[in-house]
Amino acid sequence: MPSFDLLNRVELFMRAGTFPVEASKSSKKVTRAASKHFIYKDGCLLRFYRGRLLRVVRSDEEVREILVRYHDHNKHAGRVRVIKEIMLMYYWVGVTEAVKTWIQACAVCQSRTPPEPPAPRVQFCLAYGCDASSYVYPQLSFHRFPKDKERRRKWLVVSQRDEGSLRTNSCLCSRHFEPACFSLSEEGQLTLSPDAVPTAMPVTVQEDEVPVPSDEDFLQYGTLEDLLSTAAAETTDPSEAPVELQEHQYCLPGPDPDSGEVQTAVMELKRRKTVIEPSFKAYNQIAR
């Protein structure tokens, strides 16, 4: 339990203006200086602490009663919560140590199963174009950027990043280091050498990426329809391409213009032209 000797001397000095008979000169000086933080009112000693007026506890029995109330009868709350709630109302020298000792001696708290450790944070590789993470590739190891300015600059050059991209948990995965950069520890684990420098890794491009047309592509073609038709022709499967006309096939007589199939095809072309022209009029002007 905490010692109440200083608080008793402060209470005597503020109540009667005297010191204990056996008090030394240095003890009187300490008591007089400490009394500036206290006030004696209605037979109670109070202390100003963090903008609040707290009641001073000056006996072991009262300390036990407070600990039982704020811990045992408070669903066996944790140390931080108990200290915070006590220091909102009471004050004595050694509140933190008293709460810690009380919880360590509590049979209920000691019989509780320890909480499961939190899952490790997922780490990502900072190198440009690298998709490695500790969740997708648990077999990889991740290494934080060095504090040495010159070594960190070399790491940034290889990873194609700058100082503004770095965070406290920025890492590079083990795929960017040569096998010679690792050494086997006594526990049988691979550790990265202190002077290791990563090597450049090629940037992988997804196969399903579609190139986006640039401004030069728009200027090269007369209209947006030409650009779209060219792009469609490039992406069309060669096996689905139409059969080329045979020699002199253009000289063969065409279908009867009065037939129903021809009339239907002409109407369909007119309808498509009517729908497409207003939609692409603005795009054609921009492209030109």
Tab-separated table of C-alpha atoms in Angstrom:
chain	number	residue	atom	x	y	z
A	1	MET	CA	0.000	0.000	0.000
A	2	PRO	CA	1.190	3.566	-0.630
A	3	SER	CA	2.754	5.799	1.980
A	4	PHE	CA	0.636	8.628	3.408
A	5	ASP	CA	3.389	10.374	5.382
A	6	LEU	CA	3.646	13.392	3.048
A	7	LEU	CA	-0.123	13.789	2.828
A	8	ASN	CA	-0.433	13.683	6.628
A	9	ARG	CA	2.221	16.391	7.002
A	10	VAL	CA	0.474	18.538	4.359
A	11	GLU	CA	-2.881	18.088	6.059
A	12	LEU	CA	-1.406	19.119	9.462
A	13	PHE	CA	0.318	22.166	7.980
A	14	MET	CA	-2.844	23.388	6.181
A	15	ARG	CA	-5.174	22.666	9.090
A	16	ALA	CA	-3.081	23.951	12.018
A	17	GLY	CA	-0.141	25.702	10.309
A	18	THR	CA	2.421	23.556	12.162
A	19	PHE	CA	4.837	20.722	11.424
A	20	PRO	CA	5.488	17.429	13.196
A	21	VAL	CA	7.878	17.739	16.129
A	22	GLU	CA	10.504	15.449	14.574
A	23	ALA	CA	10.319	17.147	11.133
A	24	SER	CA	13.661	18.312	9.734
A	25	LYS	CA	14.337	21.555	7.890
A	26	SER	CA	14.268	19.900	4.465
A	27	SER	CA	11.046	18.067	5.360
A	28	LYS	CA	9.373	21.335	6.300
A	29	LYS	CA	10.501	22.881	3.018
A	30	VAL	CA	9.031	19.988	0.991
A	31	THR	CA	5.777	20.121	2.956
A	32	ARG	CA	5.424	23.873	2.453
A	33	ALA	CA	6.068	23.550	-1.317
A	34	ALA	CA	3.614	20.622	-1.726
A	35	SER	CA	0.852	22.440	0.146
A	36	LYS	CA	0.500	24.894	-2.771
A	37	HIS	CA	-1.320	22.184	-4.740
A	38	PHE	CA	-3.804	21.329	-1.972
A	39	ILE	CA	-6.751	22.977	-0.254
A	40	TYR	CA	-8.311	22.166	3.104
A	41	LYS	CA	-12.085	22.587	3.198
A	42	ASP	CA	-14.882	21.193	5.426
A	43	GLY	CA	-12.479	18.872	7.215
A	44	CYS	CA	-11.216	17.279	3.937
A	45	LEU	CA	-7.964	17.650	2.085
A	46	LEU	CA	-8.454	18.321	-1.629
A	47	ARG	CA	-5.948	18.555	-4.482
A	48	PHE	CA	-5.995	20.410	-7.770
A	49	TYR	CA	-5.057	18.005	-10.581
A	50	ARG	CA	-5.540	18.588	-14.317
A	51	GLY	CA	-8.219	21.172	-13.793
A	52	ARG	CA	-10.208	19.055	-11.324
A	53	LEU	CA	-10.546	19.101	-7.541
A	54	LEU	CA	-9.880	15.580	-6.225
A	55	ARG	CA	-10.442	14.218	-2.746
A	56	VAL	CA	-7.219	13.069	-1.096
A	57	VAL	CA	-7.194	9.470	0.204
A	58	ARG	CA	-5.137	9.046	3.389
A	59	SER	CA	-5.731	5.470	4.630
A	60	ASP	CA	-5.199	1.903	3.453
A	61	GLU	CA	-8.799	0.967	4.209
A	62	GLU	CA	-10.119	3.694	1.948
A	63	VAL	CA	-7.727	2.618	-0.843
A	64	ARG	CA	-9.003	-0.968	-0.628
A	65	GLU	CA	-12.609	0.214	-0.730
A	66	ILE	CA	-11.917	2.279	-3.857
A	67	LEU	CA	-10.088	-0.578	-5.606
A	68	VAL	CA	-12.929	-3.015	-4.855
A	69	ARG	CA	-15.488	-0.534	-6.155
A	70	TYR	CA	-13.695	0.378	-9.373
A	71	HIS	CA	-12.227	-3.052	-10.182
A	72	ASP	CA	-13.952	-5.990	-8.458
A	73	HIS	CA	-17.451	-4.494	-8.696
A	74	ASN	CA	-16.778	-3.031	-12.141
A	75	LYS	CA	-16.627	-6.346	-14.049
A	76	HIS	CA	-12.904	-6.630	-13.264
A	77	ALA	CA	-11.999	-3.796	-15.586
A	78	GLY	CA	-8.472	-3.457	-16.954
A	79	ARG	CA	-5.653	-1.443	-15.440
A	80	VAL	CA	-5.930	1.573	-17.753
A	81	ARG	CA	-9.674	1.921	-17.270
A	82	VAL	CA	-9.478	1.557	-13.468
A	83	ILE	CA	-6.710	4.165	-13.149
A	84	LYS	CA	-8.579	6.598	-15.388
A	85	GLU	CA	-11.832	6.325	-13.421
A	86	ILE	CA	-10.129	6.582	-10.015
A	87	MET	CA	-8.099	9.651	-10.964
A	88	LEU	CA	-11.291	11.472	-11.934
A	89	MET	CA	-12.402	11.476	-8.274
A	90	TYR	CA	-9.536	10.558	-5.891
A	91	TYR	CA	-5.859	11.229	-5.362
A	92	TRP	CA	-3.087	9.551	-3.433
A	93	VAL	CA	0.597	9.015	-4.074
A	94	GLY	CA	1.100	5.804	-6.109
A	95	VAL	CA	-2.335	5.210	-7.697
A	96	THR	CA	-0.864	3.429	-10.736
A	97	GLU	CA	1.287	1.051	-8.700
A	98	ALA	CA	-1.570	0.263	-6.312
A	99	VAL	CA	-3.935	-0.639	-9.167
A	100	LYS	CA	-1.278	-2.765	-10.872
A	101	THR	CA	-0.548	-4.729	-7.679
A	102	TRP	CA	-4.252	-5.201	-6.972
A	103	ILE	CA	-4.998	-6.620	-10.436
A	104	GLN	CA	-1.990	-8.956	-10.312
A	105	ALA	CA	-3.315	-10.392	-7.035
A	106	CYS	CA	-6.874	-10.788	-8.365
A	107	ALA	CA	-7.696	-14.492	-8.788
A	108	VAL	CA	-10.458	-13.825	-11.321
A	109	CYS	CA	-8.211	-11.778	-13.601
A	110	GLN	CA	-5.394	-14.315	-13.449
A	111	SER	CA	-7.722	-17.206	-14.326
A	112	ARG	CA	-8.859	-15.566	-17.535
A	113	THR	CA	-7.511	-16.939	-20.788
A	114	PRO	CA	-5.140	-14.484	-22.470
A	115	PRO	CA	-6.600	-12.813	-25.557
A	116	GLU	CA	-5.522	-14.074	-28.929
A	117	PRO	CA	-2.763	-12.000	-30.485
A	118	PRO	CA	-3.944	-9.775	-33.319
A	119	ALA	CA	-3.378	-10.943	-36.854
A	120	PRO	CA	-0.194	-9.577	-38.415
A	121	ARG	CA	-0.617	-6.577	-40.640
A	122	VAL	CA	-0.622	-7.240	-44.375
A	123	GLN	CA	2.539	-5.905	-46.002
A	124	PHE	CA	2.798	-4.714	-49.591
A	125	CYS	CA	5.812	-4.308	-51.862
A	126	LEU	CA	6.471	-0.679	-52.766
A	127	ALA	CA	8.296	-1.412	-56.028
A	128	TYR	CA	6.539	-0.071	-59.100
A	129	GLY	CA	4.625	-2.788	-60.950
A	130	CYS	CA	5.096	-5.398	-58.189
A	131	ASP	CA	1.877	-6.988	-56.920
A	132	ALA	CA	3.451	-8.915	-54.016
A	133	SER	CA	1.788	-8.839	-50.594
A	134	SER	CA	2.167	-10.943	-47.482
A	135	TYR	CA	-1.447	-12.105	-47.880
A	136	VAL	CA	-1.129	-13.365	-51.470
A	137	TYR	CA	2.485	-14.582	-51.177
A	138	PRO	CA	3.060	-15.684	-47.562
A	139	GLN	CA	6.261	-17.457	-48.575
A	140	LEU	CA	7.963	-14.129	-49.360
A	141	SER	CA	9.743	-11.952	-46.822
A	142	PHE	CA	9.302	-8.174	-46.687
A	143	HIS	CA	12.066	-5.790	-45.696
A	144	ARG	CA	11.706	-2.164	-44.646
A	145	PHE	CA	13.669	0.608	-46.286
A	146	PRO	CA	16.971	1.361	-44.544
A	147	LYS	CA	17.476	4.517	-42.475
A	148	ASP	CA	20.844	5.197	-44.083
A	149	LYS	CA	20.291	7.953	-46.652
A	150	GLU	CA	22.593	6.538	-49.361
A	151	ARG	CA	21.283	2.977	-49.115
A	152	ARG	CA	17.708	4.203	-49.056
A	153	ARG	CA	18.362	6.194	-52.235
A	154	LYS	CA	19.577	3.040	-54.009
A	155	TRP	CA	16.482	1.170	-52.898
A	156	LEU	CA	14.276	3.969	-54.208
A	157	VAL	CA	16.032	3.990	-57.590
A	158	VAL	CA	15.439	0.268	-58.055
A	159	SER	CA	11.835	0.450	-56.882
A	160	GLN	CA	11.188	3.512	-59.127
A	161	ARG	CA	9.870	5.585	-56.226
A	162	ASP	CA	10.847	8.801	-54.426
A	163	GLU	CA	11.092	9.956	-50.822
A	164	GLY	CA	7.505	11.184	-50.894
A	165	SER	CA	6.260	7.635	-51.477
A	166	LEU	CA	7.857	6.262	-48.304
A	167	ARG	CA	5.875	5.489	-45.164
A	168	THR	CA	6.963	4.008	-41.847
A	169	ASN	CA	5.929	0.508	-42.970
A	170	SER	CA	7.092	0.687	-46.614
A	171	CYS	CA	8.787	-2.553	-47.693
A	172	LEU	CA	10.370	-4.393	-50.585
A	173	CYS	CA	9.708	-8.085	-51.055
A	174	SER	CA	12.436	-10.713	-51.270
A	175	ARG	CA	11.875	-11.138	-55.024
A	176	HIS	CA	13.902	-7.956	-55.615
A	177	PHE	CA	17.056	-9.313	-53.952
A	178	GLU	CA	19.625	-11.786	-55.157
A	179	PRO	CA	20.067	-15.025	-53.153
A	180	ALA	CA	23.534	-13.825	-52.154
A	181	CYS	CA	21.920	-10.971	-50.201
A	182	PHE	CA	20.517	-13.422	-47.628
A	183	SER	CA	22.288	-15.317	-44.871
A	184	LEU	CA	21.107	-18.204	-42.699
A	185	SER	CA	20.671	-17.330	-39.023
A	186	GLU	CA	21.189	-19.652	-36.054
A	187	GLU	CA	17.427	-20.247	-35.861
A	188	GLY	CA	17.436	-21.469	-39.465
A	189	GLN	CA	15.798	-18.367	-40.935
A	190	LEU	CA	16.988	-16.318	-43.893
A	191	THR	CA	17.952	-12.779	-42.910
A	192	LEU	CA	18.777	-9.910	-45.223
A	193	SER	CA	22.348	-8.631	-45.105
A	194	PRO	CA	22.742	-5.110	-43.650
A	195	ASP	CA	24.389	-3.827	-46.844
A	196	ALA	CA	22.055	-5.567	-49.299
A	197	VAL	CA	20.911	-3.602	-52.360
A	198	PRO	CA	17.896	-4.758	-54.410
A	199	THR	CA	18.080	-5.520	-58.113
A	200	ALA	CA	15.745	-4.215	-60.787
A	201	MET	CA	12.719	-6.316	-61.662
A	202	PRO	CA	10.836	-6.056	-64.976
A	203	VAL	CA	7.402	-4.537	-64.855
A	204	THR	CA	4.706	-7.030	-65.787
A	205	VAL	CA	1.887	-5.848	-68.037
A	206	GLN	CA	-1.482	-7.528	-67.901
A	207	GLU	CA	-2.444	-9.400	-71.050
A	208	ASP	CA	-6.020	-8.160	-71.049
A	209	GLU	CA	-5.034	-4.482	-71.123
A	210	VAL	CA	-6.516	-2.508	-74.047
A	211	PRO	CA	-4.441	0.428	-75.362
A	212	VAL	CA	-6.111	3.806	-74.916
A	213	PRO	CA	-6.024	6.031	-78.022
A	214	SER	CA	-3.898	9.162	-77.627
A	215	ASP	CA	-4.263	12.624	-79.147
A	216	GLU	CA	-1.949	11.700	-82.023
A	217	ASP	CA	-4.252	8.824	-82.924
A	218	PHE	CA	-7.179	11.229	-83.258
A	219	LEU	CA	-5.182	13.596	-85.441
A	220	GLN	CA	-3.955	10.770	-87.694
A	221	TYR	CA	-7.471	9.767	-88.765
A	222	GLY	CA	-10.053	11.999	-90.353
A	223	THR	CA	-13.015	11.046	-88.203
A	224	LEU	CA	-13.690	9.148	-85.055
A	225	GLU	CA	-15.468	6.490	-87.116
A	226	ASP	CA	-12.238	5.809	-89.018
A	227	LEU	CA	-10.337	5.452	-85.780
A	228	LEU	CA	-12.900	3.062	-84.327
A	229	SER	CA	-13.077	1.007	-87.501
A	230	THR	CA	-9.262	0.723	-87.595
A	231	ALA	CA	-9.119	-0.343	-83.967
A	232	ALA	CA	-11.853	-2.896	-84.539
A	233	ALA	CA	-9.992	-4.286	-87.525
A	234	GLU	CA	-6.793	-4.651	-85.484
A	235	THR	CA	-8.545	-6.484	-82.655
A	236	THR	CA	-10.625	-8.740	-84.915
A	237	ASP	CA	-9.684	-12.380	-84.969
A	238	PRO	CA	-8.079	-13.232	-88.347
A	239	SER	CA	-10.139	-16.422	-88.483
A	240	GLU	CA	-13.321	-14.316	-88.467
A	241	ALA	CA	-12.175	-12.004	-91.298
A	242	PRO	CA	-14.428	-11.957	-94.405
A	243	VAL	CA	-13.396	-13.979	-97.435
A	244	GLU	CA	-11.598	-11.898	-100.047
A	245	LEU	CA	-13.203	-11.456	-103.455
A	246	GLN	CA	-11.920	-13.760	-106.132
A	247	GLU	CA	-10.479	-12.436	-109.364
A	248	HIS	CA	-13.077	-10.754	-111.631
A	249	GLN	CA	-15.752	-11.329	-109.028
A	250	TYR	CA	-16.545	-7.605	-109.065
A	251	CYS	CA	-17.706	-7.997	-112.661
A	252	LEU	CA	-20.515	-10.377	-111.736
A	253	PRO	CA	-24.015	-8.932	-111.953
A	254	GLY	CA	-25.376	-7.628	-108.666
A	255	PRO	CA	-28.725	-8.454	-107.112
A	256	ASP	CA	-31.944	-6.968	-108.391
A	257	PRO	CA	-32.357	-3.452	-106.849
A	258	ASP	CA	-36.118	-3.962	-106.638
A	259	SER	CA	-35.806	-7.158	-104.601
A	260	GLY	CA	-37.005	-7.214	-101.004
A	261	GLU	CA	-33.573	-8.030	-99.548
A	262	VAL	CA	-31.958	-4.997	-101.176
A	263	GLN	CA	-34.722	-2.666	-100.015
A	264	THR	CA	-34.407	-3.982	-96.470
A	265	ALA	CA	-30.619	-3.505	-96.460
A	266	VAL	CA	-30.957	0.076	-97.753
A	267	MET	CA	-33.491	0.968	-95.064
A	268	GLU	CA	-31.235	-0.505	-92.410
A	269	LEU	CA	-28.249	1.566	-93.628
A	270	LYS	CA	-30.315	4.759	-93.612
A	271	ARG	CA	-31.509	4.041	-90.092
A	272	ARG	CA	-27.966	3.463	-88.818
A	273	LYS	CA	-26.702	6.621	-90.482
A	274	THR	CA	-29.504	8.657	-88.941
A	275	VAL	CA	-28.639	7.348	-85.463
A	276	ILE	CA	-24.829	7.585	-85.734
A	277	GLU	CA	-24.448	11.005	-87.405
A	278	PRO	CA	-25.889	13.184	-84.587
A	279	SER	CA	-24.010	11.207	-81.959
A	280	PHE	CA	-20.574	11.569	-83.537
A	281	LYS	CA	-20.887	15.036	-85.045
A	282	ALA	CA	-19.146	16.720	-82.126
A	283	TYR	CA	-16.424	14.047	-82.000
A	284	ASN	CA	-15.715	14.459	-85.719
A	285	GLN	CA	-15.204	18.201	-85.310
A	286	ILE	CA	-12.817	17.655	-82.386
A	287	ALA	CA	-10.877	15.011	-84.305
A	288	ARG	CA	-10.501	17.264	-87.355
